[in-house]
Coordinates of C-alpha atoms in Angstrom, one line a residue:
Chain A
M1 CA -34.7 30.1 -31.8
E2 CA -31.3 31.5 -32.6
F3 CA -30.7 32.1 -28.9
K4 CA -31.6 28.5 -28.1
K5 CA -29.1 27.3 -30.7
I6 CA -26.4 29.5 -29.3
S7 CA -27.2 28.4 -25.7
I8 CA -27.0 24.7 -26.7
F9 CA -23.8 25.3 -28.5
H10 CA -22.3 27.1 -25.5
F11 CA -23.6 24.4 -23.1
L12 CA -22.1 21.6 -25.2
F13 CA -18.8 23.5 -25.7
F14 CA -18.3 24.4 -22.0
T15 CA -19.4 21.0 -20.6
G16 CA -17.2 19.4 -23.2
Q17 CA -14.3 21.5 -22.0
L18 CA -15.0 20.6 -18.4
L19 CA -15.3 16.9 -19.2
F20 CA -12.1 17.0 -21.1
A21 CA -10.3 18.7 -18.2
Q22 CA -11.7 16.3 -15.6
Q23 CA -9.7 13.1 -15.2
T24 CA -11.9 10.2 -13.9
M25 CA -10.8 6.7 -13.3
I26 CA -12.9 3.7 -12.5
K27 CA -11.4 0.5 -11.1
G28 CA -12.8 -2.5 -9.5
F29 CA -11.8 -5.5 -7.4
A30 CA -13.4 -8.8 -6.8
D31 CA -12.6 -12.1 -5.1
V32 CA -14.0 -15.6 -5.0
N33 CA -13.1 -18.1 -2.3
A34 CA -13.3 -21.7 -1.3
L35 CA -13.4 -22.5 2.4
Y36 CA -12.8 -25.9 4.0
V37 CA -13.8 -26.2 7.7
D38 CA -12.2 -29.2 9.4
S39 CA -14.8 -29.4 12.2
N40 CA -17.6 -30.4 9.8
S41 CA -15.4 -31.5 6.9
N42 CA -17.3 -29.2 4.6
T43 CA -16.1 -27.2 1.7
S44 CA -18.0 -24.2 0.3
F45 CA -17.5 -21.7 -2.4
N46 CA -18.2 -18.1 -1.6
L47 CA -18.3 -14.7 -3.2
G48 CA -16.2 -12.1 -1.5
E49 CA -16.5 -8.4 -2.1
F50 CA -17.2 -6.7 -5.3
D51 CA -15.5 -3.4 -4.9
L52 CA -16.0 -0.4 -7.2
F53 CA -13.4 2.4 -6.8
I54 CA -13.6 5.8 -8.5
T55 CA -11.1 8.6 -8.5
S56 CA -11.6 12.0 -10.2
E57 CA -9.6 15.2 -10.4
M58 CA -11.8 18.3 -10.5
S59 CA -8.8 20.6 -10.6
D60 CA -5.2 20.4 -9.8
K61 CA -6.1 21.2 -6.2
I62 CA -9.4 19.3 -5.7
S63 CA -9.9 15.5 -6.1
F64 CA -12.5 12.9 -5.2
L65 CA -12.2 9.3 -4.2
G66 CA -15.2 6.9 -3.8
E67 CA -15.3 3.3 -2.9
S68 CA -18.5 1.2 -2.8
V69 CA -18.7 -2.5 -1.9
F70 CA -21.3 -5.0 -3.0
K71 CA -21.4 -8.1 -0.8
Y72 CA -23.6 -10.8 0.5
D73 CA -26.2 -9.8 3.1
A74 CA -28.8 -12.2 4.5
V75 CA -31.4 -9.5 5.3
P76 CA -32.6 -8.0 1.9
N77 CA -34.5 -10.1 -0.6
S78 CA -31.7 -9.7 -3.2
K79 CA -29.3 -11.2 -0.5
F80 CA -26.8 -8.5 -1.4
S81 CA -26.1 -5.1 0.1
I82 CA -24.2 -2.0 -1.0
G83 CA -21.9 -0.3 1.4
V84 CA -20.3 3.1 0.8
E85 CA -16.8 2.4 2.3
R86 CA -15.1 5.7 1.4
I87 CA -16.2 9.1 0.0
I88 CA -13.3 11.5 0.3
I89 CA -13.1 15.0 -1.1
K90 CA -9.5 16.1 -1.0
L91 CA -8.2 19.7 -1.1
N92 CA -4.6 20.2 -1.5
Y93 CA -3.6 23.4 0.3
F94 CA 0.2 23.4 0.1
R95 CA 2.7 21.1 -1.5
N96 CA 2.2 17.6 0.0
H97 CA -0.3 18.8 2.7
N98 CA -4.0 18.1 2.2
F99 CA -7.3 18.7 3.8
L100 CA -9.8 15.8 3.5
I101 CA -13.5 15.6 4.3
G102 CA -15.8 12.6 4.1
K103 CA -15.9 9.0 5.1
H104 CA -12.4 7.6 5.5
H105 CA -10.7 4.4 6.5
T106 CA -9.5 5.4 10.0
P107 CA -5.8 6.0 9.5
V108 CA -4.9 3.8 12.5
N109 CA -2.0 1.5 11.7
Y110 CA -0.9 0.2 8.3
W111 CA -3.4 -2.4 7.1
N112 CA -6.4 -0.2 7.5
D113 CA -4.7 2.7 5.8
S114 CA -3.1 0.7 3.0
Y115 CA -5.2 -2.2 1.7
H116 CA -8.8 -1.1 2.2
H117 CA -11.1 -3.6 0.4
G118 CA -8.9 -4.6 -2.6
R119 CA -8.2 -8.3 -1.8
V120 CA -5.7 -8.3 -4.6
F121 CA -3.4 -6.2 -2.4
F122 CA -3.8 -8.3 0.7
P123 CA -0.7 -10.4 1.5
T124 CA -3.0 -13.1 3.0
V125 CA -6.5 -14.3 2.3
L126 CA -8.1 -12.8 5.4
R127 CA -7.6 -9.6 7.3
P128 CA -5.7 -9.9 10.6
Q129 CA -7.9 -10.6 13.7
L130 CA -7.1 -7.2 15.0
F131 CA -9.3 -5.8 12.3
N132 CA -11.9 -8.6 12.2
S133 CA -12.6 -8.3 15.9
A134 CA -13.6 -4.7 15.9
I135 CA -10.8 -3.5 18.1
I136 CA -9.9 -1.0 15.3
P137 CA -12.8 1.3 14.3
L138 CA -12.5 0.7 10.5
H139 CA -14.3 3.8 9.3
T140 CA -14.6 7.4 10.4
T141 CA -16.7 10.1 8.9
G142 CA -15.2 13.5 9.5
I143 CA -12.4 15.8 8.5
S144 CA -8.6 15.3 8.4
F145 CA -5.4 17.1 7.8
Q146 CA -2.9 14.9 6.0
G147 CA 0.8 15.3 5.1
I148 CA 2.8 12.8 3.0
N149 CA 6.5 12.3 2.1
L150 CA 7.8 15.3 4.1
T151 CA 11.5 15.8 4.6
A152 CA 14.2 13.2 3.7
L153 CA 12.6 10.7 6.2
K154 CA 9.4 10.8 4.2
F155 CA 7.5 11.7 7.3
G156 CA 3.7 11.7 7.1
Y157 CA 0.9 12.6 9.5
D158 CA -2.9 12.4 9.8
L159 CA -4.9 14.5 12.2
M160 CA -8.6 13.5 12.0
V161 CA -11.7 14.6 13.9
G162 CA -14.8 12.4 13.3
N163 CA -18.2 11.4 14.5
G164 CA -16.8 8.4 16.3
I165 CA -18.2 5.1 17.3
G166 CA -22.0 4.8 17.4
A167 CA -22.5 7.5 14.7
T168 CA -24.0 6.8 11.3
D169 CA -22.8 8.2 8.0
I170 CA -25.4 11.0 8.2
S171 CA -25.5 12.0 11.9
D172 CA -23.6 11.8 15.1
N173 CA -25.3 10.1 18.1
D174 CA -23.5 12.3 20.7
K175 CA -21.7 15.6 21.1
S176 CA -18.2 14.2 21.6
K177 CA -16.0 13.6 18.6
S178 CA -13.3 11.0 18.0
V179 CA -9.8 12.3 17.5
I180 CA -7.0 10.4 15.7
L181 CA -3.4 11.4 15.4
A182 CA -1.1 9.2 13.3
V183 CA 2.4 9.7 12.2
H184 CA 4.7 7.6 10.1
A185 CA 8.1 7.7 8.4
K186 CA 9.7 5.8 5.6
P187 CA 13.4 5.8 6.6
F188 CA 14.3 3.8 3.5
D189 CA 12.8 2.3 0.4
G190 CA 10.2 -0.3 1.2
M191 CA 10.0 0.4 5.0
R192 CA 7.2 2.2 6.8
I193 CA 7.1 2.7 10.6
G194 CA 4.1 4.3 12.2
I195 CA 2.4 5.1 15.5
S196 CA -1.1 6.4 16.2
Y197 CA -3.5 7.4 18.9
Y198 CA -7.3 7.2 18.8
Y199 CA -9.6 8.7 21.4
D200 CA -13.3 8.5 21.6
D201 CA -16.0 8.9 24.2
I202 CA -18.5 6.2 23.3
A203 CA -22.0 7.2 24.4
S204 CA -24.2 4.9 26.5
G205 CA -26.7 2.9 24.4
V206 CA -24.2 2.1 21.6
K207 CA -24.1 -1.4 20.4
K208 CA -20.9 -3.1 21.7
A209 CA -18.3 -4.2 19.3
G210 CA -18.9 -7.7 18.0
G211 CA -22.0 -8.2 20.1
S212 CA -25.7 -7.5 20.3
T213 CA -25.7 -5.9 23.8
I214 CA -25.4 -2.1 24.3
T215 CA -23.2 -0.1 26.6
A216 CA -24.9 0.9 29.9
S217 CA -22.6 3.9 30.4
N218 CA -20.2 6.0 28.4
V219 CA -16.9 4.3 27.6
I220 CA -13.8 6.4 27.2
Q221 CA -11.7 4.6 24.6
S222 CA -8.0 5.1 23.9
L223 CA -6.1 3.1 21.3
Y224 CA -2.3 3.2 21.1
S225 CA -1.0 1.6 18.0
G226 CA 2.3 0.9 16.3
S227 CA 3.2 -0.7 13.0
I228 CA 6.3 -1.7 11.1
A229 CA 6.2 -2.7 7.5
Y230 CA 8.9 -3.8 5.1
F231 CA 8.0 -4.9 1.5
K232 CA 11.0 -4.9 -0.8
T233 CA 12.5 -7.4 -3.1
N234 CA 12.2 -10.9 -1.7
V235 CA 11.4 -10.2 1.9
E236 CA 8.0 -9.1 3.3
F237 CA 7.5 -8.2 6.9
L238 CA 4.5 -6.6 8.6
S239 CA 3.6 -6.3 12.3
E240 CA 1.0 -4.2 14.0
L241 CA 0.1 -3.9 17.7
T242 CA -2.8 -2.1 19.4
Y243 CA -3.1 -1.5 23.1
A244 CA -6.6 -0.5 23.9
N245 CA -7.8 1.1 27.1
N246 CA -11.6 1.2 27.7
K247 CA -12.8 2.9 30.8
V248 CA -16.4 3.3 32.1
V249 CA -16.7 6.4 34.3
Y250 CA -16.0 5.7 38.0
Q251 CA -14.7 2.2 37.2
N252 CA -11.2 0.8 36.5
A253 CA -9.9 0.8 33.0
H254 CA -9.7 -2.5 31.1
T255 CA -7.0 -3.2 28.7
T256 CA -6.9 -5.3 25.5
L257 CA -3.8 -6.2 23.5
G258 CA -4.1 -7.2 19.9
Y259 CA -1.2 -7.8 17.5
Y260 CA -0.1 -9.8 14.6
V261 CA 3.2 -10.6 12.9
Y262 CA 3.4 -11.4 9.2
A263 CA 6.4 -12.6 7.3
G264 CA 6.8 -13.7 3.7
Y265 CA 9.5 -14.8 1.3
R266 CA 9.2 -14.3 -2.4
Y267 CA 10.6 -16.5 -5.1
K268 CA 9.7 -14.9 -8.4
K269 CA 5.9 -14.7 -8.5
V270 CA 5.4 -17.0 -5.5
V271 CA 5.4 -15.9 -1.9
L272 CA 5.5 -18.3 1.0
Y273 CA 4.1 -16.6 4.1
G274 CA 3.1 -17.0 7.7
R275 CA 1.2 -14.9 10.2
F276 CA 0.6 -15.1 13.9
D277 CA -2.4 -13.2 15.4
Q278 CA -3.2 -12.8 19.0
N279 CA -5.9 -10.8 20.9
N280 CA -5.9 -10.8 24.7
Y281 CA -8.8 -9.2 26.6
E282 CA -8.8 -8.4 30.3
D283 CA -11.7 -9.9 32.3
G284 CA -14.7 -7.6 32.6
E285 CA -13.8 -5.7 29.5
P286 CA -16.7 -3.2 29.0
Y287 CA -16.8 -2.7 25.2
F288 CA -15.1 -5.3 23.0
G289 CA -16.6 -8.3 24.8
G290 CA -14.2 -10.6 23.1
S291 CA -12.4 -13.7 24.3
D292 CA -8.7 -14.5 23.9
V293 CA -7.9 -15.8 20.5
S294 CA -4.7 -16.8 18.8
I295 CA -4.4 -17.8 15.1
I296 CA -1.5 -19.3 13.2
T297 CA -1.7 -18.9 9.4
G298 CA 0.6 -20.5 6.8
G299 CA 0.1 -20.0 3.1
L300 CA 1.2 -19.5 -0.5
R301 CA 0.5 -16.6 -2.8
Y302 CA 0.9 -16.8 -6.5
E303 CA 0.9 -13.4 -8.3
M304 CA -0.1 -14.2 -11.9
N305 CA 0.3 -10.5 -12.5
Y306 CA -0.5 -7.3 -10.5
L307 CA -4.2 -7.7 -11.2
A308 CA -4.7 -11.4 -10.5
V309 CA -3.5 -13.2 -7.4
V310 CA -4.2 -16.7 -6.1
K311 CA -3.8 -17.5 -2.4
A312 CA -4.1 -20.7 -0.4
E313 CA -3.7 -20.8 3.3
Y314 CA -4.2 -22.9 6.4
Q315 CA -5.4 -21.3 9.6
N316 CA -5.3 -22.8 13.0
V317 CA -7.6 -20.9 15.4
E318 CA -7.6 -21.3 19.1
N319 CA -10.4 -19.6 20.9
K320 CA -11.8 -20.4 24.4
G321 CA -9.7 -23.6 24.5
I322 CA -11.2 -24.9 21.3
T323 CA -8.9 -25.4 18.3
S324 CA -10.3 -25.4 14.8
G325 CA -8.7 -25.5 11.3
F326 CA -9.6 -23.9 8.1
I327 CA -8.3 -24.0 4.6
N328 CA -8.9 -20.9 2.5
V329 CA -8.3 -20.6 -1.2
Q330 CA -8.9 -17.2 -2.9
I331 CA -8.6 -15.8 -6.3
A332 CA -8.6 -12.0 -6.2
V333 CA -8.6 -9.8 -9.3
G334 CA -8.5 -6.1 -10.2
F335 CA -10.0 -4.7 -13.4
Chain B
M1 CA 64.1 -42.4 13.9
F2 CA 65.1 -39.0 12.4
K3 CA 64.2 -40.4 8.9
L4 CA 60.8 -41.4 10.3
L5 CA 60.2 -38.0 11.8
L6 CA 61.2 -36.4 8.5
D7 CA 58.8 -38.7 6.6
F8 CA 56.0 -37.8 8.9
N9 CA 56.7 -34.1 8.5
M10 CA 56.7 -34.4 4.7
K11 CA 53.4 -36.3 4.7
E12 CA 51.9 -33.7 7.1
K13 CA 53.1 -30.9 4.8
M14 CA 51.6 -32.5 1.7
F15 CA 48.4 -33.1 3.5
L16 CA 48.2 -29.5 4.7
Q17 CA 49.1 -28.3 1.1
K18 CA 46.3 -30.5 -0.3
S19 CA 43.7 -29.3 2.2
L20 CA 44.8 -25.7 1.6
K21 CA 44.4 -26.2 -2.2
K22 CA 40.9 -27.6 -1.6
K23 CA 40.0 -24.7 0.6
L24 CA 41.3 -22.2 -2.1
V25 CA 39.3 -23.9 -4.8
S26 CA 36.2 -23.9 -2.6
V27 CA 36.6 -20.2 -1.7
S28 CA 37.3 -19.3 -5.4
L29 CA 34.2 -21.2 -6.4
I30 CA 32.1 -19.4 -3.8
C31 CA 33.6 -16.0 -4.9
L32 CA 32.8 -16.8 -8.6
L33 CA 29.2 -17.8 -7.6
L34 CA 28.7 -14.6 -5.6
M35 CA 30.2 -12.5 -8.4
G36 CA 27.8 -14.2 -10.8
I37 CA 24.8 -13.5 -8.6
L38 CA 25.9 -9.9 -8.2
F39 CA 26.4 -9.5 -12.0
F40 CA 23.1 -11.1 -12.7
N41 CA 21.3 -8.9 -10.2
S42 CA 23.0 -5.7 -11.3
S43 CA 22.5 -6.4 -14.9
S44 CA 18.8 -7.0 -14.3
L45 CA 18.3 -4.0 -12.0
F46 CA 20.2 -1.4 -14.0
A47 CA 19.3 -1.4 -17.7
Q48 CA 21.7 0.5 -19.9
T49 CA 19.2 2.4 -22.1
P50 CA 20.2 6.0 -22.3
L51 CA 17.4 8.3 -21.1
S52 CA 16.5 12.0 -21.0
V53 CA 14.0 13.9 -18.9
I54 CA 11.7 16.5 -20.4
V55 CA 9.7 19.0 -18.3
N56 CA 7.1 21.7 -18.9
S57 CA 7.4 23.8 -15.9
E58 CA 9.1 27.1 -15.3
S59 CA 9.7 26.2 -11.6
A60 CA 11.3 22.9 -12.3
P61 CA 15.0 23.0 -11.7
A62 CA 17.3 22.9 -14.7
D63 CA 19.5 20.3 -13.0
M64 CA 18.2 17.7 -10.5
S65 CA 19.8 14.7 -8.8
F66 CA 18.8 11.2 -9.7
A67 CA 17.4 10.8 -6.2
E68 CA 15.2 13.9 -6.7
L69 CA 14.0 12.5 -10.0
K70 CA 13.1 9.2 -8.4
T71 CA 11.2 11.1 -5.7
I72 CA 9.1 12.9 -8.3
L73 CA 8.5 9.9 -10.5
K74 CA 7.5 7.8 -7.5
G75 CA 4.8 10.3 -6.7
E76 CA 6.5 11.3 -3.4
Q77 CA 7.0 14.9 -4.4
Q78 CA 3.7 16.0 -6.0
R79 CA 4.2 19.8 -6.5
W80 CA 6.8 22.0 -8.1
K81 CA 8.3 24.9 -6.2
D82 CA 5.5 27.2 -7.4
D83 CA 3.0 24.7 -5.9
S84 CA 1.7 23.7 -9.4
K85 CA 0.9 20.0 -9.7
I86 CA 3.5 17.6 -11.2
M87 CA 2.0 15.5 -13.9
V88 CA 4.1 12.3 -14.5
A89 CA 4.2 11.0 -18.0
L90 CA 5.7 7.5 -18.6
M91 CA 5.9 4.9 -21.3
K92 CA 3.8 1.8 -20.7
S93 CA 5.8 -0.8 -18.8
S94 CA 4.8 -3.3 -21.5
S95 CA 6.9 -1.4 -24.0
A96 CA 10.7 -2.0 -24.2
I97 CA 11.6 1.5 -23.2
G98 CA 8.9 1.5 -20.5
S99 CA 10.3 -1.7 -19.1
D100 CA 13.9 -0.2 -19.1
I101 CA 12.6 2.9 -17.3
V102 CA 10.9 0.8 -14.6
K103 CA 14.1 -1.1 -14.0
K104 CA 16.5 1.8 -14.2
I105 CA 14.5 4.4 -12.2
Y106 CA 12.1 2.4 -10.0
G107 CA 14.3 -0.7 -9.5
M108 CA 11.1 -2.8 -9.9
T109 CA 9.6 -5.4 -12.2
A110 CA 6.8 -4.3 -14.5
D111 CA 4.2 -6.0 -12.3
G112 CA 5.7 -4.5 -9.1
F113 CA 5.7 -1.1 -10.7
N114 CA 2.0 -1.3 -11.8
K115 CA 1.0 -2.7 -8.4
Y116 CA 2.9 0.2 -6.7
W117 CA 0.9 2.8 -8.6
L118 CA -2.4 1.1 -8.3
S119 CA -1.9 0.8 -4.6
L120 CA -0.9 4.5 -4.2
V121 CA -4.0 5.6 -6.2
F122 CA -6.2 3.2 -4.3
Q123 CA -5.0 4.7 -1.0
G124 CA -5.8 8.2 -2.3
K125 CA -2.2 9.2 -1.9
A126 CA -1.3 10.1 -5.5
T127 CA -2.6 10.6 -9.0
A128 CA -1.6 7.9 -11.5
P129 CA 0.9 8.8 -14.1
V130 CA -0.3 9.2 -17.7
F131 CA 0.9 6.2 -19.7
F132 CA 1.8 6.3 -23.4
E133 CA 2.6 3.7 -26.1
S134 CA 4.5 6.1 -28.3
E135 CA 7.4 8.4 -27.2
N136 CA 6.2 11.1 -29.6
D137 CA 2.8 11.1 -28.0
L138 CA 4.5 11.4 -24.6
K139 CA 6.6 14.3 -25.8
M140 CA 3.6 16.1 -27.2
Y141 CA 1.7 15.6 -23.9
V142 CA 4.6 17.1 -21.9
E143 CA 4.8 20.0 -24.3
K144 CA 1.1 20.8 -24.0
T145 CA 0.6 20.1 -20.2
K146 CA 1.8 22.6 -17.7
G147 CA 3.6 20.9 -14.8
A148 CA 4.3 17.7 -16.8
I149 CA 7.5 15.7 -16.6
G150 CA 8.4 12.7 -18.8
V151 CA 11.2 10.2 -19.5
I152 CA 12.1 9.4 -23.0
T153 CA 15.1 8.4 -25.1
P154 CA 17.5 11.2 -26.0
T155 CA 16.8 11.0 -29.8
I156 CA 13.1 12.0 -29.1
A157 CA 13.9 14.6 -26.4
V158 CA 14.1 18.2 -27.5
N159 CA 17.2 19.9 -26.1
D160 CA 15.5 23.1 -24.8
K161 CA 12.9 21.0 -22.9
S162 CA 15.2 18.5 -21.4
I163 CA 16.8 19.0 -18.0
L164 CA 20.1 17.7 -16.5
I165 CA 20.1 14.7 -14.2
D166 CA 23.2 14.7 -12.0
G167 CA 24.7 17.3 -14.4
K168 CA 24.0 15.2 -17.6
K169 CA 21.5 15.5 -20.4
I170 CA 21.6 11.8 -20.9
F171 CA 21.7 9.4 -18.0

């Protein structure tokens, strides 16, 4: 009996110590939207993503980051599904150099590595077309070496090896791995310039990006990306470009070019912005299967504070010679 | 004829003088406006609250530049020289001293500062600072936490824990 009491005391004491030492933070993001489509003159309200974000420090060298998103899904009875967007265990091995393992947002370009799912951070209502059209593989499960803010230029790097396209979160569908190398520098306050390279050997039988058909043969994919971002005082500028090269064995390579340019001007809490997106696909492209699209966006962002943002924007989309217009209004919050 | 020419020259001179005066007035007004803008910007960006930095780390330098301090407080340098983790302690930006620190060191608005940190943490690139409502609580935290660094007013700072910024105890 005495032994039990002592054991319970020790258990409570040590777990208490551990819990005290561990720093855990839970944050969340959500957004609600209203969309007007001019082709059918219809307005509808819609729920965006309900994003739960957890960080925890196990020791001064090991930390955890998890991000789960709840969003509408037509398939289950509840009409909602949960997606694990990121699970990252980070081990700091020297100064600003880290080793990471888990499910990451692929560190290609700026947007995918910076904004993730928190709409409150997005400078516009919607992601750029470059990310919506599956040219960029948004997630990668694997390992990476990361360095941040090195030297006076605030140089950073990400070297990642992952399961690649076609894999699930629990297994890889083939023996080849995707490889990503990204470097960036912040030459002065507010500016970030980056370039990256993504390589993957996509196995035959994998569902094509943005379509229901599958690849008949392996596709060797190379993505060359570059980005420049400047967010300081009143001026906001962000541009990213990806040149994709998809090649089926014994066939010619097909190229795709996707880019966008965003610019905004801030007056106090209001930002007036514009964005131009364009994706150009070469005929016979074997994997993306997209068609040329260009989008002009103009909008206004009102930042009530850093946790509550209202955006209203007009989009003019030109795809396959058809032009359509949309008005999006979004309120995004963090809590 | 000569008189007419003289008259014409006089009129031209007066006209030129008048236009020169107008130009001078316009230039002066523009200069005043620019100076006003500069004064307004500089006064809003650089608050004059005297500050001190306290540290609890043997490997922290006894004297660091303001640029180095900024690098640490912005979460860009995350380790001391002995590789121990830097724990940043700050006053809440909603407090008067916190707001001054945000302006003086970060050159940001309170909202911009909070967004900056939330974004860094969300990206998994840094650990959020520990925020305090009372300077005494902040001082106690720094004293008890290895690797901690905090910014407070000189009256609260203890001399043996504070370090020099650009050679000064108070900056």
